[in-house]
Amino acid sequence: METPDYVDWFSNQVIFITGATGSLGACLLYKLSVKLSTRKIFVLSRRSREKSLQTWKRTIPQQLDQVLDTNKLQFVMGDVTKPNLGLSSSDVALLISEVTVVLHAAGNINLANEAYDAVIANTLPALEMTKMAENLPKLTRFVILSSAYVNAFLPDGPVFERLYETKGQMADPFAELDLVMAREKLPVMDEFPWGYAYAKHLMERLLLWDPRRKFPILFIRPTLIGPAINQPYPLYGPDQSIPLNTLARLYAQSGGGTRVWYSPTGRDAGSNIIDEIPVDLVSNILLLHMVEGSTGIVHAGAQLYNCRSARDFTELLRSNLSPSSQSDFPHFAFTHDRSIPQCALADFYHIGSRDWNFDCSRSERWRHTDGPLSLSLINEGPFILIR
Ligand SMILES: NC(=O)c1ccc[n+]([C@@H]2O[C@H](COP(=O)([O-])OP(=O)(O)OC[C@H]3O[C@@H](n4cnc5c(N)ncnc54)[C@H](OP(=O)(O)O)[C@@H]3O)[C@@H](O)[C@H]2O)c1
């Protein structure tokens, strides 16, 4: 197999990454340090170096030494919710002299957060990151993690890789942000199922709208991030960051019985897609677009992997339980009948009863790419479909 052209690109890059102790971040870190020739990686950590290492010892125990042995990592202490990211002036000077790529993967994915808290954790840090990046003279790429569910206010159907307007949004997103920070409860927030989705939508609007911004941004919008196919290892993924693992655990603990899930109108009951994509595929899509210099919005969703229906998903969960636990796992009743109450978890998660089709056209041309960023990942070792 020939070495793909993109491999050389990394040897000239100094990457500043946030969120490297998270689910996606650790996968990216593994790829950038071990699988790719990246020159240097500045890791922003809000805790001590030791605490970050403890996290990785839990999440990537067999791979951590490989990552550290590359000698590519340099820690900088900071907190993305603080002014100037809480960086020391000496660290800022280092970043200014070296960084060519910013990769902002820190965030708070708690769907229960109110809009105000979600904006503090997910919207303001993005603004702070862009402010910092304006001072980086060598910057050639700025990549930020958003979410496909910024569009969770849309009706069922195709969702394209673009920013859609909500009914209630203000024309000036900065004026809207001022109201959020004054703790006003805005009608636009009610168009989203969670404060998290609103915060990411507002983030995209602020960054895309800002006329003063000097560089283009690549927004990667994963759907639900799932366990890895292969990298850093098969089924990698901290449970609390894999939404469907959390959902499965909650159902497994909820006792037997029947749980009602509404099915979208016009679809056979249980046939709507639950859109999940493995974390290593998200990483590869992100990195391929980063090399390419793509800007704007890119989806990373099941269209590039395996579209599983709600019924397939619940059957898969059941089949992975031990025979003794299977009897405690609920039976799912998919129905169009809105006169029967839906179960609380389906209400909260919202997505299981919807039928969005997240278009991933911008990444289609890489379906057959080889090498460490291959989108098939089948060539890399065992292909695992179940968890
Ligand atoms: N998980 C999904 O299904 C999903 C789907 C779509 C989009 N996304 C987006 O993808 C990105 C990564 O998600 P993930 O699943 O990897 O999340 P995660 O596992 O919860 O990791 C979050 C990361 O952000 C860091 N972080 C949080 N607050 C911080 C702060 N104030 N300052 C510095 N670092 C901070 C955490 O550091 P600590 O170790 O210190 O906590 C951790 O490294 C997020 O932007 C998320 O919104 C995720």
Short mmCIF file of C-alpha atoms and ligand atoms in Angstrom, two decimals:
data_model
loop_
_atom_site.label_atom_id
_atom_site.label_comp_id
_atom_site.label_asym_id
_atom_site.label_seq_id
_atom_site.Cartn_x
_atom_site.Cartn_y
_atom_site.Cartn_z
CA MET A 1 0.00 0.00 0.00
CA GLU A 2 1.41 3.45 -0.92
CA THR A 3 1.73 6.03 1.84
CA PRO A 4 -1.12 8.49 1.36
CA ASP A 5 -0.10 12.12 0.72
CA TYR A 6 -1.68 13.32 3.93
CA VAL A 7 0.83 11.49 6.14
CA ASP A 8 3.70 13.94 5.39
CA TRP A 9 1.62 16.95 6.30
CA PHE A 10 1.65 16.12 10.01
CA SER A 11 5.43 16.21 10.39
CA ASN A 12 5.37 20.02 10.14
CA GLN A 13 2.50 20.55 12.55
CA VAL A 14 2.51 21.71 16.15
CA ILE A 15 -0.97 21.11 17.53
CA PHE A 16 -2.62 22.77 20.51
CA ILE A 17 -5.40 20.45 21.71
CA THR A 18 -8.04 20.92 24.41
CA GLY A 19 -10.14 18.07 25.82
CA ALA A 20 -7.34 15.52 25.34
CA THR A 21 -8.36 13.62 28.48
CA GLY A 22 -11.89 13.15 27.10
CA SER A 23 -13.27 10.36 24.96
CA LEU A 24 -12.67 11.94 21.57
CA GLY A 25 -9.60 13.86 22.73
CA ALA A 26 -7.69 10.77 23.89
CA CYS A 27 -8.43 9.00 20.61
CA LEU A 28 -7.17 12.04 18.68
CA LEU A 29 -4.11 12.24 20.90
CA TYR A 30 -3.30 8.58 20.30
CA LYS A 31 -3.62 9.00 16.55
CA LEU A 32 -1.68 12.25 16.38
CA SER A 33 1.19 11.04 18.54
CA VAL A 34 1.48 7.31 17.75
CA LYS A 35 -0.10 6.79 14.32
CA LEU A 36 0.87 10.08 12.68
CA SER A 37 4.12 12.01 12.43
CA THR A 38 2.90 15.14 14.25
CA ARG A 39 5.92 17.23 15.36
CA LYS A 40 4.62 18.37 18.74
CA ILE A 41 1.36 18.44 20.72
CA PHE A 42 0.54 21.02 23.37
CA VAL A 43 -2.06 19.50 25.70
CA LEU A 44 -4.22 21.93 27.66
CA SER A 45 -5.17 20.44 31.01
CA ARG A 46 -7.30 22.06 33.69
CA ARG A 47 -5.95 19.64 36.27
CA SER A 48 -2.37 18.69 37.06
CA ARG A 49 -0.25 16.67 34.66
CA GLU A 50 -0.46 13.80 37.18
CA LYS A 51 -4.27 13.86 37.19
CA SER A 52 -4.37 13.83 33.40
CA LEU A 53 -2.05 10.82 33.40
CA GLN A 54 -4.34 9.10 35.91
CA THR A 55 -7.28 9.62 33.56
CA TRP A 56 -5.38 8.12 30.64
CA LYS A 57 -4.23 5.20 32.81
CA ARG A 58 -7.92 4.39 33.20
CA THR A 59 -9.04 5.08 29.64
CA ILE A 60 -6.04 4.02 27.51
CA PRO A 61 -4.04 1.83 29.93
CA GLN A 62 -2.20 -0.21 27.28
CA GLN A 63 -1.55 2.73 24.95
CA LEU A 64 -0.41 5.41 27.37
CA ASP A 65 3.27 4.42 27.36
CA GLN A 66 3.27 4.42 23.57
CA VAL A 67 1.83 7.94 23.59
CA LEU A 68 4.33 9.21 26.18
CA ASP A 69 7.28 7.47 24.54
CA THR A 70 6.81 9.56 21.42
CA ASN A 71 8.02 12.57 23.51
CA LYS A 72 5.68 14.79 21.54
CA LEU A 73 3.47 15.95 24.42
CA GLN A 74 3.91 19.17 26.32
CA PHE A 75 1.38 20.11 29.00
CA VAL A 76 0.06 23.62 29.47
CA MET A 77 -2.19 24.28 32.45
CA GLY A 78 -5.39 26.16 31.78
CA ASP A 79 -9.17 26.14 31.88
CA VAL A 80 -11.22 26.98 28.81
CA THR A 81 -13.92 28.70 30.88
CA LYS A 82 -11.41 31.26 32.22
CA PRO A 83 -10.32 34.54 30.60
CA ASN A 84 -7.39 33.89 28.23
CA LEU A 85 -8.04 30.18 28.90
CA GLY A 86 -6.30 30.58 32.27
CA LEU A 87 -2.90 30.23 30.53
CA SER A 88 0.30 31.62 32.04
CA SER A 89 2.08 34.29 30.03
CA SER A 90 5.06 31.98 29.48
CA ASP A 91 2.78 29.28 28.03
CA VAL A 92 1.10 31.86 25.81
CA ALA A 93 4.53 32.88 24.51
CA LEU A 94 5.33 29.24 23.72
CA LEU A 95 2.07 28.75 21.86
CA ILE A 96 2.64 31.95 19.90
CA SER A 97 6.06 30.84 18.78
CA GLU A 98 5.10 27.32 17.73
CA VAL A 99 1.42 26.41 17.17
CA THR A 100 0.21 25.79 13.63
CA VAL A 101 -3.10 24.02 14.43
CA VAL A 102 -5.72 24.55 17.14
CA LEU A 103 -8.02 21.64 17.92
CA HIS A 104 -10.69 22.52 20.46
CA ALA A 105 -12.32 19.31 21.74
CA ALA A 106 -13.03 20.34 25.37
CA GLY A 107 -16.68 20.59 26.28
CA ASN A 108 -19.38 19.53 28.68
CA ILE A 109 -21.76 17.01 27.15
CA ASN A 110 -24.21 16.82 30.07
CA LEU A 111 -27.64 16.95 28.43
CA ALA A 112 -29.28 17.84 31.76
CA ASN A 113 -27.53 21.23 32.00
CA GLU A 114 -29.64 24.37 31.78
CA ALA A 115 -28.95 26.61 28.77
CA TYR A 116 -27.01 29.14 30.90
CA ASP A 117 -24.60 26.49 32.25
CA ALA A 118 -24.25 24.87 28.84
CA VAL A 119 -23.32 28.24 27.32
CA ILE A 120 -20.69 28.82 30.01
CA ALA A 121 -19.18 25.38 29.32
CA ASN A 122 -19.52 25.14 25.55
CA THR A 123 -20.09 28.56 23.96
CA LEU A 124 -17.89 31.06 25.81
CA PRO A 125 -14.79 28.81 25.65
CA ALA A 126 -15.08 28.72 21.86
CA LEU A 127 -15.00 32.53 21.78
CA GLU A 128 -12.02 32.55 24.13
CA MET A 129 -10.23 30.00 21.92
CA THR A 130 -10.70 32.16 18.81
CA LYS A 131 -9.48 35.24 20.70
CA MET A 132 -6.31 33.37 21.66
CA ALA A 133 -5.87 31.96 18.15
CA GLU A 134 -5.85 35.46 16.65
CA ASN A 135 -2.43 35.92 18.24
CA LEU A 136 -0.90 32.80 16.72
CA PRO A 137 1.16 33.94 13.71
CA LYS A 138 1.79 30.42 12.40
CA LEU A 139 -1.82 29.23 12.64
CA THR A 140 -3.08 27.46 9.51
CA ARG A 141 -6.03 25.42 10.88
CA PHE A 142 -8.63 25.99 13.59
CA VAL A 143 -10.90 23.04 14.30
CA ILE A 144 -13.74 23.02 16.80
CA LEU A 145 -16.15 20.32 17.96
CA SER A 146 -19.83 21.04 17.58
CA SER A 147 -22.71 18.54 17.43
CA ALA A 148 -25.13 17.32 14.77
CA TYR A 149 -27.87 18.02 17.33
CA VAL A 150 -27.45 21.78 16.94
CA ASN A 151 -30.24 21.06 14.46
CA ALA A 152 -32.48 19.21 16.90
CA PHE A 153 -35.14 21.88 16.36
CA LEU A 154 -35.63 20.80 12.72
CA PRO A 155 -38.46 18.52 11.61
CA ASP A 156 -37.63 14.93 10.68
CA GLY A 157 -35.90 14.48 7.31
CA PRO A 158 -32.55 15.34 5.73
CA VAL A 159 -30.20 17.64 7.63
CA PHE A 160 -27.42 19.14 5.53
CA GLU A 161 -23.97 20.35 6.53
CA ARG A 162 -24.99 23.94 7.08
CA LEU A 163 -26.27 26.28 9.75
CA TYR A 164 -30.07 26.46 9.94
CA GLU A 165 -31.95 29.35 11.53
CA THR A 166 -34.39 28.79 14.35
CA LYS A 167 -37.65 30.73 14.55
CA GLY A 168 -36.74 32.51 17.80
CA GLN A 169 -33.07 33.38 17.31
CA MET A 170 -31.99 37.02 17.33
CA ALA A 171 -30.34 38.53 14.27
CA ASP A 172 -27.29 39.51 16.34
CA PRO A 173 -26.01 36.45 18.24
CA PHE A 174 -23.81 38.65 20.45
CA ALA A 175 -26.90 40.54 21.65
CA GLU A 176 -28.54 37.18 22.31
CA LEU A 177 -25.48 36.03 24.27
CA ASP A 178 -25.71 39.17 26.44
CA LEU A 179 -29.28 38.21 27.36
CA VAL A 180 -28.25 34.63 28.16
CA MET A 181 -25.48 35.93 30.43
CA ALA A 182 -28.05 38.16 32.15
CA ARG A 183 -29.83 34.86 32.88
CA GLU A 184 -32.85 35.71 30.74
CA LYS A 185 -34.96 32.72 29.74
CA LEU A 186 -35.31 33.13 25.97
CA PRO A 187 -38.06 31.46 23.90
CA VAL A 188 -35.42 30.24 21.42
CA MET A 189 -34.03 27.92 24.13
CA ASP A 190 -37.31 25.98 24.14
CA GLU A 191 -36.82 25.06 20.48
CA PHE A 192 -34.01 22.70 21.56
CA PRO A 193 -34.36 19.49 23.57
CA TRP A 194 -31.36 20.33 25.78
CA GLY A 195 -29.42 23.43 26.83
CA TYR A 196 -26.36 21.67 25.34
CA ALA A 197 -27.79 21.73 21.80
CA TYR A 198 -28.78 25.39 22.14
CA ALA A 199 -25.27 26.28 23.41
CA LYS A 200 -23.58 24.60 20.42
CA HIS A 201 -26.01 26.27 17.98
CA LEU A 202 -25.29 29.67 19.53
CA MET A 203 -21.55 28.90 19.38
CA GLU A 204 -21.72 28.22 15.63
CA ARG A 205 -23.74 31.37 15.04
CA LEU A 206 -21.33 33.54 17.03
CA LEU A 207 -18.25 32.18 15.29
CA LEU A 208 -19.69 32.19 11.79
CA TRP A 209 -21.20 35.65 12.18
CA ASP A 210 -18.29 37.50 13.80
CA PRO A 211 -17.11 39.99 11.14
CA ARG A 212 -13.83 40.61 13.02
CA ARG A 213 -12.59 37.04 12.87
CA LYS A 214 -9.38 36.78 10.86
CA PHE A 215 -9.24 33.05 10.05
CA PRO A 216 -11.67 30.38 8.82
CA ILE A 217 -12.96 27.66 11.14
CA LEU A 218 -13.74 23.99 10.61
CA PHE A 219 -16.73 22.81 12.67
CA ILE A 220 -16.94 19.04 13.10
CA ARG A 221 -20.43 17.91 14.05
CA PRO A 222 -20.50 14.30 15.25
CA THR A 223 -23.85 12.66 15.87
CA LEU A 224 -23.67 10.33 18.89
CA ILE A 225 -20.10 9.22 19.47
CA GLY A 226 -19.84 5.46 19.93
CA PRO A 227 -17.15 2.98 21.04
CA ALA A 228 -14.08 2.63 18.82
CA ILE A 229 -13.88 0.04 16.09
CA ASN A 230 -10.13 -0.32 16.56
CA GLN A 231 -8.22 2.67 17.87
CA PRO A 232 -6.86 3.22 20.44
CA TYR A 233 -8.30 -0.30 20.92
CA PRO A 234 -11.55 -2.10 20.01
CA LEU A 235 -14.53 -0.82 22.00
CA TYR A 236 -12.50 2.03 23.59
CA GLY A 237 -14.69 4.79 24.99
CA PRO A 238 -15.32 5.98 28.55
CA ASP A 239 -18.93 5.01 29.34
CA GLN A 240 -20.02 8.46 30.52
CA SER A 241 -18.98 9.98 27.17
CA ILE A 242 -20.74 7.36 25.02
CA PRO A 243 -24.40 8.45 25.16
CA LEU A 244 -25.85 5.11 24.05
CA ASN A 245 -23.78 3.25 26.66
CA THR A 246 -25.26 5.53 29.30
CA LEU A 247 -28.75 4.94 27.94
CA ALA A 248 -28.17 1.16 27.90
CA ARG A 249 -26.89 1.20 31.47
CA LEU A 250 -29.89 3.18 32.67
CA TYR A 251 -32.28 0.74 30.98
CA ALA A 252 -30.37 -2.24 32.35
CA GLN A 253 -30.77 -0.81 35.87
CA SER A 254 -34.41 0.09 35.43
CA GLY A 255 -35.78 -3.45 35.88
CA GLY A 256 -37.79 -5.45 33.36
CA GLY A 257 -41.22 -4.55 32.03
CA THR A 258 -42.19 -2.70 28.88
CA ARG A 259 -40.89 0.71 27.79
CA VAL A 260 -42.77 2.71 25.19
CA TRP A 261 -40.83 4.56 22.49
CA TYR A 262 -42.72 6.77 20.07
CA SER A 263 -41.96 6.20 16.42
CA PRO A 264 -41.86 9.10 13.97
CA THR A 265 -44.97 9.53 11.85
CA GLY A 266 -44.70 7.96 8.42
CA ARG A 267 -42.01 5.44 9.42
CA ASP A 268 -42.52 1.79 10.30
CA ALA A 269 -42.45 1.55 14.09
CA GLY A 270 -38.86 1.06 15.33
CA SER A 271 -37.26 1.64 11.91
CA ASN A 272 -35.96 5.18 12.48
CA ILE A 273 -32.16 5.49 12.64
CA ILE A 274 -30.32 5.97 15.93
CA ASP A 275 -27.29 7.81 14.60
CA GLU A 276 -24.08 6.68 16.27
CA ILE A 277 -20.55 6.75 14.86
CA PRO A 278 -17.42 5.15 16.41
CA VAL A 279 -15.00 7.57 18.01
CA ASP A 280 -12.08 6.49 15.80
CA LEU A 281 -14.10 7.21 12.67
CA VAL A 282 -14.96 10.67 14.02
CA SER A 283 -11.24 11.23 14.64
CA ASN A 284 -10.27 10.14 11.14
CA ILE A 285 -12.93 12.29 9.50
CA LEU A 286 -11.82 15.29 11.54
CA LEU A 287 -8.13 14.74 10.76
CA LEU A 288 -8.69 14.21 7.03
CA HIS A 289 -10.61 17.47 6.80
CA MET A 290 -7.96 19.17 8.89
CA VAL A 291 -5.20 18.16 6.48
CA GLU A 292 -7.31 19.19 3.53
CA GLY A 293 -7.87 22.64 5.05
CA SER A 294 -11.65 22.24 4.92
CA THR A 295 -13.64 25.03 6.53
CA GLY A 296 -17.29 25.42 7.50
CA ILE A 297 -19.47 22.57 8.73
CA VAL A 298 -18.77 18.83 8.40
CA HIS A 299 -21.02 16.07 9.75
CA ALA A 300 -19.58 12.84 11.15
CA GLY A 301 -22.46 10.41 11.34
CA ALA A 302 -23.76 6.92 10.70
CA GLN A 303 -24.03 7.47 6.93
CA LEU A 304 -20.26 6.98 6.87
CA TYR A 305 -20.53 3.80 8.93
CA ASN A 306 -23.60 1.73 9.69
CA CYS A 307 -27.15 3.07 10.02
CA ARG A 308 -28.85 1.15 12.85
CA SER A 309 -32.56 1.38 13.53
CA ALA A 310 -34.04 1.94 16.99
CA ARG A 311 -35.24 -1.69 16.97
CA ASP A 312 -31.79 -3.02 15.92
CA PHE A 313 -30.19 -0.93 18.62
CA THR A 314 -32.38 -2.25 21.45
CA GLU A 315 -31.96 -5.84 20.21
CA LEU A 316 -28.19 -5.36 20.11
CA LEU A 317 -28.21 -4.12 23.69
CA ARG A 318 -30.22 -7.11 24.83
CA SER A 319 -28.02 -9.61 22.98
CA ASN A 320 -24.90 -8.22 24.68
CA LEU A 321 -26.22 -8.87 28.17
CA SER A 322 -25.57 -12.10 29.99
CA PRO A 323 -28.55 -14.50 29.83
CA SER A 324 -29.30 -13.84 33.52
CA SER A 325 -29.43 -10.04 33.01
CA GLN A 326 -31.55 -10.32 29.88
CA SER A 327 -34.66 -11.06 31.92
CA ASP A 328 -34.22 -7.71 33.77
CA PHE A 329 -33.82 -5.75 30.55
CA PRO A 330 -37.01 -4.06 29.43
CA HIS A 331 -38.96 -5.01 26.36
CA PHE A 332 -39.36 -2.05 23.96
CA ALA A 333 -42.72 -1.26 22.42
CA PHE A 334 -42.39 1.04 19.41
CA THR A 335 -45.63 2.80 18.62
CA HIS A 336 -47.22 5.69 16.75
CA ASP A 337 -49.97 5.92 19.34
CA ARG A 338 -49.42 9.19 21.23
CA SER A 339 -52.23 8.42 23.67
CA ILE A 340 -49.92 6.00 25.50
CA PRO A 341 -47.29 7.76 27.66
CA GLN A 342 -43.71 7.43 26.40
CA CYS A 343 -41.06 6.25 28.89
CA ALA A 344 -39.11 8.99 30.68
CA LEU A 345 -35.71 8.11 29.22
CA ALA A 346 -37.00 8.25 25.65
CA ASP A 347 -38.60 11.63 26.45
CA PHE A 348 -35.34 12.96 27.84
CA TYR A 349 -33.06 11.62 25.09
CA HIS A 350 -35.53 12.76 22.44
CA ILE A 351 -33.47 11.47 19.51
CA GLY A 352 -34.80 7.90 19.64
CA SER A 353 -38.21 9.08 18.46
CA ARG A 354 -36.94 11.28 15.67
CA ASP A 355 -35.98 10.60 12.09
CA TRP A 356 -33.24 12.98 11.00
CA ASN A 357 -31.00 11.91 8.20
CA PHE A 358 -27.63 13.59 8.72
CA ASP A 359 -26.03 14.19 5.35
CA CYS A 360 -22.29 13.43 5.31
CA SER A 361 -21.54 14.29 1.67
CA ARG A 362 -18.44 16.33 2.42
CA SER A 363 -16.59 13.20 3.58
CA GLU A 364 -17.89 10.75 0.94
CA ARG A 365 -14.81 11.11 -1.27
CA TRP A 366 -12.64 9.64 1.50
CA ARG A 367 -14.56 6.41 1.80
CA HIS A 368 -11.74 4.47 0.14
CA THR A 369 -8.77 6.34 1.57
CA ASP A 370 -5.98 4.11 2.86
CA GLY A 371 -3.52 4.45 5.70
CA PRO A 372 -3.84 5.57 9.32
CA LEU A 373 -6.86 7.75 8.55
CA SER A 374 -8.79 5.16 6.54
CA LEU A 375 -12.55 5.43 6.98
CA SER A 376 -13.06 1.71 6.61
CA LEU A 377 -10.83 0.79 9.57
CA ILE A 378 -11.54 -2.82 8.60
CA ASN A 379 -7.95 -3.12 7.37
CA GLU A 380 -6.65 -2.17 10.78
CA GLY A 381 -7.68 -5.33 12.66
CA PRO A 382 -10.81 -6.94 14.00
CA PHE A 383 -14.07 -5.33 12.91
CA ILE A 384 -16.35 -5.23 15.89
CA LEU A 385 -20.00 -4.38 15.61
CA ILE A 386 -21.25 -5.19 19.06
CA ARG A 387 -20.26 -3.94 22.46
N1 LIG B 1 -19.74 12.34 23.22
C1 LIG B 1 -20.54 12.57 22.21
O1 LIG B 1 -21.41 11.75 21.88
C2 LIG B 1 -20.40 13.83 21.39
C3 LIG B 1 -21.25 13.97 20.26
C4 LIG B 1 -21.13 15.13 19.49
C5 LIG B 1 -20.21 16.10 19.82
N2 LIG B 1 -19.40 15.94 20.91
C6 LIG B 1 -18.44 17.02 21.22
O2 LIG B 1 -17.12 16.50 21.12
C7 LIG B 1 -16.26 17.15 22.07
C8 LIG B 1 -15.57 16.09 22.91
O3 LIG B 1 -16.56 15.32 23.58
P1 LIG B 1 -16.17 14.07 24.46
O4 LIG B 1 -17.23 13.04 24.26
O5 LIG B 1 -14.76 13.70 24.23
O6 LIG B 1 -16.36 14.68 25.92
P2 LIG B 1 -15.73 14.16 27.30
O7 LIG B 1 -15.31 12.75 27.20
O8 LIG B 1 -16.72 14.56 28.35
O9 LIG B 1 -14.42 15.05 27.48
C9 LIG B 1 -14.48 16.41 27.77
C10 LIG B 1 -13.07 16.95 27.79
O10 LIG B 1 -13.15 18.38 27.95
C11 LIG B 1 -12.31 18.74 29.03
N3 LIG B 1 -12.85 19.92 29.70
C12 LIG B 1 -14.12 20.10 30.12
N4 LIG B 1 -14.25 21.32 30.68
C13 LIG B 1 -13.02 21.90 30.60
C14 LIG B 1 -12.50 23.14 31.02
N5 LIG B 1 -13.28 24.04 31.64
N6 LIG B 1 -11.21 23.44 30.76
C15 LIG B 1 -10.42 22.53 30.15
N7 LIG B 1 -10.84 21.32 29.73
C16 LIG B 1 -12.13 21.01 29.97
C17 LIG B 1 -12.32 17.53 29.96
O11 LIG B 1 -11.21 17.61 30.83
P3 LIG B 1 -11.19 16.91 32.29
O12 LIG B 1 -10.48 15.59 32.09
O13 LIG B 1 -10.41 17.87 33.11
O14 LIG B 1 -12.61 16.75 32.75
C18 LIG B 1 -12.20 16.42 28.94
O15 LIG B 1 -10.87 16.31 28.49
C19 LIG B 1 -17.17 18.09 22.88
O16 LIG B 1 -17.08 19.37 22.33
C20 LIG B 1 -18.56 17.53 22.65
O17 LIG B 1 -19.55 18.51 22.75
C21 LIG B 1 -19.46 14.82 21.70
#
